Short mmCIF file of C-alpha atoms in Angstrom, two decimals:
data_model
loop_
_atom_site.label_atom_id
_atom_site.label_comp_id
_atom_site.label_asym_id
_atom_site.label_seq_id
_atom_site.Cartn_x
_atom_site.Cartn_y
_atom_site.Cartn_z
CA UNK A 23 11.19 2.98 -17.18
CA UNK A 24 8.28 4.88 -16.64
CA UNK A 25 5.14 4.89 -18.73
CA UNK A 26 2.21 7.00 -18.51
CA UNK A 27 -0.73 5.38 -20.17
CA UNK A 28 -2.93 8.26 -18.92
CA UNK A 29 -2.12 11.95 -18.75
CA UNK A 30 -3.91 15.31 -18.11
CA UNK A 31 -2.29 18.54 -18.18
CA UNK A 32 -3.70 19.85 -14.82
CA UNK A 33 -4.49 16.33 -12.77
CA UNK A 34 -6.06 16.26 -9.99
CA UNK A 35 -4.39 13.08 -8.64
CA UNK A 36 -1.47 11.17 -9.59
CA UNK A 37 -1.48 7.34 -9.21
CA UNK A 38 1.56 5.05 -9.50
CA UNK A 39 1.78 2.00 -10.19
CA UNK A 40 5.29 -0.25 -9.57
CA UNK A 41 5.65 -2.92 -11.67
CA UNK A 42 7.89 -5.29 -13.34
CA UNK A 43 7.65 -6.32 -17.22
CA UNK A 44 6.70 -10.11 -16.31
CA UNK A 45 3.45 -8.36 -14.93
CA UNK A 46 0.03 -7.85 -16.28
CA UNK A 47 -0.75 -3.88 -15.46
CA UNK A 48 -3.50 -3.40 -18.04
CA UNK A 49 -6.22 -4.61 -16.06
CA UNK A 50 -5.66 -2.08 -13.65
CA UNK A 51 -4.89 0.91 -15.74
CA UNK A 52 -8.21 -0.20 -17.55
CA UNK A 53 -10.30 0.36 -14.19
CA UNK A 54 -8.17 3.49 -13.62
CA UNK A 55 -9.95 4.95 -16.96
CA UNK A 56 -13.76 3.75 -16.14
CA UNK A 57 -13.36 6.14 -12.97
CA UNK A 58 -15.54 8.82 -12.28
CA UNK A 59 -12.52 11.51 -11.71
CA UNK A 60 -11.20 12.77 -15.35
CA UNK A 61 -8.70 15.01 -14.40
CA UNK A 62 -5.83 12.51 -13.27
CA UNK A 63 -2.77 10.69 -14.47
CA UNK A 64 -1.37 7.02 -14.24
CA UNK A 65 2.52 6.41 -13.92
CA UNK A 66 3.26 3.03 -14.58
CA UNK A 67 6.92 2.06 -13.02
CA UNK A 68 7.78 -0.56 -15.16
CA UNK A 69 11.71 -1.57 -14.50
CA UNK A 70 12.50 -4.97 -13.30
CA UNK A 71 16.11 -3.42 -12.24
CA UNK A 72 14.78 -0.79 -9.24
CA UNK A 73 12.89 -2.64 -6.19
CA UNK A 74 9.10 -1.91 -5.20
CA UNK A 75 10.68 1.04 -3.15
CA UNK A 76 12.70 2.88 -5.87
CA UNK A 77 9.85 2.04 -7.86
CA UNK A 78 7.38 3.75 -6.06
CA UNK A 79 9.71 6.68 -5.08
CA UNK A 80 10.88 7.15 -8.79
CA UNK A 81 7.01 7.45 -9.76
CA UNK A 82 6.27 10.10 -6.63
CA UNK A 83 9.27 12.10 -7.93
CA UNK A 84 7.75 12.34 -11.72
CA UNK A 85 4.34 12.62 -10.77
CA UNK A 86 2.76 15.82 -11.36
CA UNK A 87 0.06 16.24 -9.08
CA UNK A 88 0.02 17.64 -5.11
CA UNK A 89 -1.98 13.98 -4.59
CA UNK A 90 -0.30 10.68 -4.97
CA UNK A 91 -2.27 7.67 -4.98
CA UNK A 92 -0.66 4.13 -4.91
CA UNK A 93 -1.75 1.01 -5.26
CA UNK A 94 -0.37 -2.33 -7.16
CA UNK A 95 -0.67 -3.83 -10.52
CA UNK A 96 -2.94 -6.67 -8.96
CA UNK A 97 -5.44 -4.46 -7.70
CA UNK A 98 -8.98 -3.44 -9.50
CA UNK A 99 -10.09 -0.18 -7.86
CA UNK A 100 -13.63 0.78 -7.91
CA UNK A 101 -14.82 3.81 -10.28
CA UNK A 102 -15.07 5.95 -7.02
CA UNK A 103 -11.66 5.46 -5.49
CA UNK A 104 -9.69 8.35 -6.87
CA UNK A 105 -12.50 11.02 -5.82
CA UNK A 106 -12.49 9.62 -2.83
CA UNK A 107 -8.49 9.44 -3.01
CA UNK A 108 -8.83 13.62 -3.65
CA UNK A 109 -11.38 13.97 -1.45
CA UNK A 110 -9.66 12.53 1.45
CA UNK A 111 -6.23 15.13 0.99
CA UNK A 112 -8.29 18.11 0.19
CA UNK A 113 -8.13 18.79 4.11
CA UNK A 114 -4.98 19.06 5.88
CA UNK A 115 -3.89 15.27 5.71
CA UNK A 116 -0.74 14.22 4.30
CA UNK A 117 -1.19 10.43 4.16
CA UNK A 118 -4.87 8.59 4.11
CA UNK A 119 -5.10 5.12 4.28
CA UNK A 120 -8.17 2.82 2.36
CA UNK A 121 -9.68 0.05 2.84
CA UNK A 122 -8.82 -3.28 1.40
CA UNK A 123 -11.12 -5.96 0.17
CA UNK A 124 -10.89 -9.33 -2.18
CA UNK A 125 -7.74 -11.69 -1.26
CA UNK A 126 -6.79 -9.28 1.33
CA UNK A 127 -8.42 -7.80 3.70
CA UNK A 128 -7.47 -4.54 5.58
CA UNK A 129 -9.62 -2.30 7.77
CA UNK A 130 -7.41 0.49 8.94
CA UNK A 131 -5.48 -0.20 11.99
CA UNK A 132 -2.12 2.65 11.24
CA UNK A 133 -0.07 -0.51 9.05
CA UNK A 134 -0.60 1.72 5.64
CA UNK A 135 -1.21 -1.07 3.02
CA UNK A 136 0.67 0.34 0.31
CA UNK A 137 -2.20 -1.15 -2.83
CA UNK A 138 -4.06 1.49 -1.26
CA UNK A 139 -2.65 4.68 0.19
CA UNK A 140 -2.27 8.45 -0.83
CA UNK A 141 -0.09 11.29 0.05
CA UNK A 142 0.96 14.89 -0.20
CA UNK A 143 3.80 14.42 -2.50
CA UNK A 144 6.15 16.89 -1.23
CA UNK A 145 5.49 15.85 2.26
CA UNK A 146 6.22 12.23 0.88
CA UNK A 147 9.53 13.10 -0.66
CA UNK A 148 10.76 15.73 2.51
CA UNK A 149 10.13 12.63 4.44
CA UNK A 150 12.47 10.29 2.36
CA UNK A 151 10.22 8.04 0.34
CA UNK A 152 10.03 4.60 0.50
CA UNK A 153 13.26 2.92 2.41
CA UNK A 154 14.78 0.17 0.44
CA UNK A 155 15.95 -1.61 3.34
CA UNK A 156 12.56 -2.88 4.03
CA UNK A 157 11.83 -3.50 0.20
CA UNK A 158 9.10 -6.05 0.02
CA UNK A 159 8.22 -6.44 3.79
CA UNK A 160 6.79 -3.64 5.50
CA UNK A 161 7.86 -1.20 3.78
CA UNK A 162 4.65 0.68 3.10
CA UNK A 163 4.11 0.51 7.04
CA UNK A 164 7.48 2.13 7.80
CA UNK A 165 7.12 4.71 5.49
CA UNK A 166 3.52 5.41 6.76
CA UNK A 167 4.85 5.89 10.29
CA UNK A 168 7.13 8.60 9.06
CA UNK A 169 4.66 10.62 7.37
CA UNK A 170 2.87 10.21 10.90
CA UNK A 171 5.60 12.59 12.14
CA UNK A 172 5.39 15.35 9.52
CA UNK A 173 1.16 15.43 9.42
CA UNK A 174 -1.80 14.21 10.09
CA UNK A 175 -2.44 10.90 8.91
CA UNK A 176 -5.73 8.90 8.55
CA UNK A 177 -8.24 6.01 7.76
CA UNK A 178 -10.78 6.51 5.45
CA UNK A 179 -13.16 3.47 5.34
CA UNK A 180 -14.72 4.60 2.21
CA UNK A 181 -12.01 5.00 0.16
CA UNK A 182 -11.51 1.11 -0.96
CA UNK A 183 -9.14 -0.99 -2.83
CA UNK A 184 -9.92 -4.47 -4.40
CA UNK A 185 -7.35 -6.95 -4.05
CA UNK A 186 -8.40 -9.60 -6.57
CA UNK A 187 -5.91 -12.43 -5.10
CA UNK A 188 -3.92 -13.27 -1.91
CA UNK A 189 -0.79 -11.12 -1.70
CA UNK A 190 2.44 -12.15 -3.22
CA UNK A 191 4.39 -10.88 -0.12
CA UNK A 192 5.84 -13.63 2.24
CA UNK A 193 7.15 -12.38 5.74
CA UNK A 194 11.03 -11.62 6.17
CA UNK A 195 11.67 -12.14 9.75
CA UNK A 196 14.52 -9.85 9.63
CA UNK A 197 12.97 -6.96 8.41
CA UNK A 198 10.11 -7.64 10.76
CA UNK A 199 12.81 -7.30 13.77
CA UNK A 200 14.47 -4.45 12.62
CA UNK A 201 10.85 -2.82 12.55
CA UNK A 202 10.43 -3.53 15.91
CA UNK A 203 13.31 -2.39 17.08
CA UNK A 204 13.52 0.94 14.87
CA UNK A 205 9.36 2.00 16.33
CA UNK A 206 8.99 -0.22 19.35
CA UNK A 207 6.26 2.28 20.55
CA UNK A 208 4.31 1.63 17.70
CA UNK A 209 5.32 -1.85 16.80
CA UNK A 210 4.02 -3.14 20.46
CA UNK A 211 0.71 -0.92 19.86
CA UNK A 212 -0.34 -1.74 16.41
CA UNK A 213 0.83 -5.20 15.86
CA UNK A 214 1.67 -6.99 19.13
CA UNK A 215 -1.67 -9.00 19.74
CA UNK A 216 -3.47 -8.02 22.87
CA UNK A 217 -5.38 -11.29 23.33
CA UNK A 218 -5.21 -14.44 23.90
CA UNK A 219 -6.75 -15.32 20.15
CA UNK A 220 -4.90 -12.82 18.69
CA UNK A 221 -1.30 -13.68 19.67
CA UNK A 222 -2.55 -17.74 18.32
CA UNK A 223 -3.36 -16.03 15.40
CA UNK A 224 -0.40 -14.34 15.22
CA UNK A 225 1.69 -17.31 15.94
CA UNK A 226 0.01 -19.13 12.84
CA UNK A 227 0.90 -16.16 10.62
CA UNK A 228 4.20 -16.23 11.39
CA UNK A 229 4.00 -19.66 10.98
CA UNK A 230 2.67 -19.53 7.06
CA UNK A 231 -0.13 -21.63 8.62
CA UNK A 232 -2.90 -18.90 6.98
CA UNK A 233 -0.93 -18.16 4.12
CA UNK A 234 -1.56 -21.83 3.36
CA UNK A 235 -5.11 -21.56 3.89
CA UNK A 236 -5.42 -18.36 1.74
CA UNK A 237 -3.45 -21.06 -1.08
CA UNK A 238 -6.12 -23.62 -0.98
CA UNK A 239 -8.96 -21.31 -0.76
CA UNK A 240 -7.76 -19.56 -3.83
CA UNK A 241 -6.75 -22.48 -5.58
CA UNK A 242 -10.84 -23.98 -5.36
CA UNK A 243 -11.93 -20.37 -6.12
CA UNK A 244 -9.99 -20.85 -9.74
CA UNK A 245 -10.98 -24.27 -10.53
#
């Protein structure tokens, strides 16, 4: 089902949100509307039945807009992110990526964080959408890397996304292979440490040994 809690009859950006009913989306809709853009419009994918993929996809495909911005029901964006989301496409970019802050952190590095991301939408659907077959692990990076071969694609440090808490995500090792093998180009450039720190790091990642740390950090933060 698909809800649109905001509308406007010329928007200048569309923003969708996938979501299942067990989840809390007001909070973010709420920041949505303190914003400083007023022409836009919020889709709200709200069907426990389709995965975060045919969410998302099924939200790009009913938006209205050329922009689509996405980001995730546990995210707060600032009241500047969707001017800087139109901002960003109004030059010949067909995916930007944002920063991330809170209980994760991003910075840019061609992964495409998918709680904060926008796109052309028809270069987003010629390209396929979102692949299911990655649903919940890496599937906003795959699709990003896609869009890399129909436009130009980008970091934009100003254009930010809170993340509140630490990501619900857990790694699937299988659809981490199958990324590798599918862009080993990429895969070997963007996420392959290149030190000597970064490869232990990596190794306690993989291991769940931050993910852990992120629990206990989190869990003191609340009490």
């Amino acid at each position: 089902m698909i809800r649109k809690p905001r509308t406007s009859a010329d928007p200048d950006v569309s923003v969708v949100i996938p979501t299942v009913p067990a989840n809390d989306h007001d909070a973010v809709v709420d920041a949505l509307r303190e914003g400083t853009v007023e022409e836009f419009e919020v889709l709200v994918v709200d069907d426990a039945d389709l995965d975060i993929c045919e969410a998302r996809n099924a939200g790009i495909e009913a938006a209205t807009a050329d922009i689509v911005a996405l980001t995730d029901d546990d995210c707060r964006p600032p009241p500047e992110w969707l001017a800087r989301v139109r901002d960003a496409l109004a030059g010949d970019a067909v995916c930007v990526e944002g920063r991330v802050e809170g209980g994760r952190t991003y910075r840019g590095t061609g992964l495409y964080v998918g709680c904060n991301l926008a796109v052309d939408r028809e270069t987003a659907l010629a390209a396929g959408g979102f692949r299911s077959a990655y649903a919940g692990w890496r599937d906003d990076t795959e699709f990003g890397w896609r869009m890399e071969d129909r436009g130009r694609c980008r970091y934009d440090h100003g254009m930010v996304m809170v993340h509140p808490d630490s990501p619900r995500a857990s790694i699937d090792d299988e659809k981490e292979a199958r990324l590798r093998r599918e862009y080993p180009r990429r895969y070997e450039e963007r996420i392959v440490p290149d030190t000597a720190l970064g490869r232990v790091n990596d190794w306690l990642w993989r291991r769940g040994f931050w993910d852990a740390v992120d629990r206990v950090r989190y869990a003191g933060g609340n009490s």
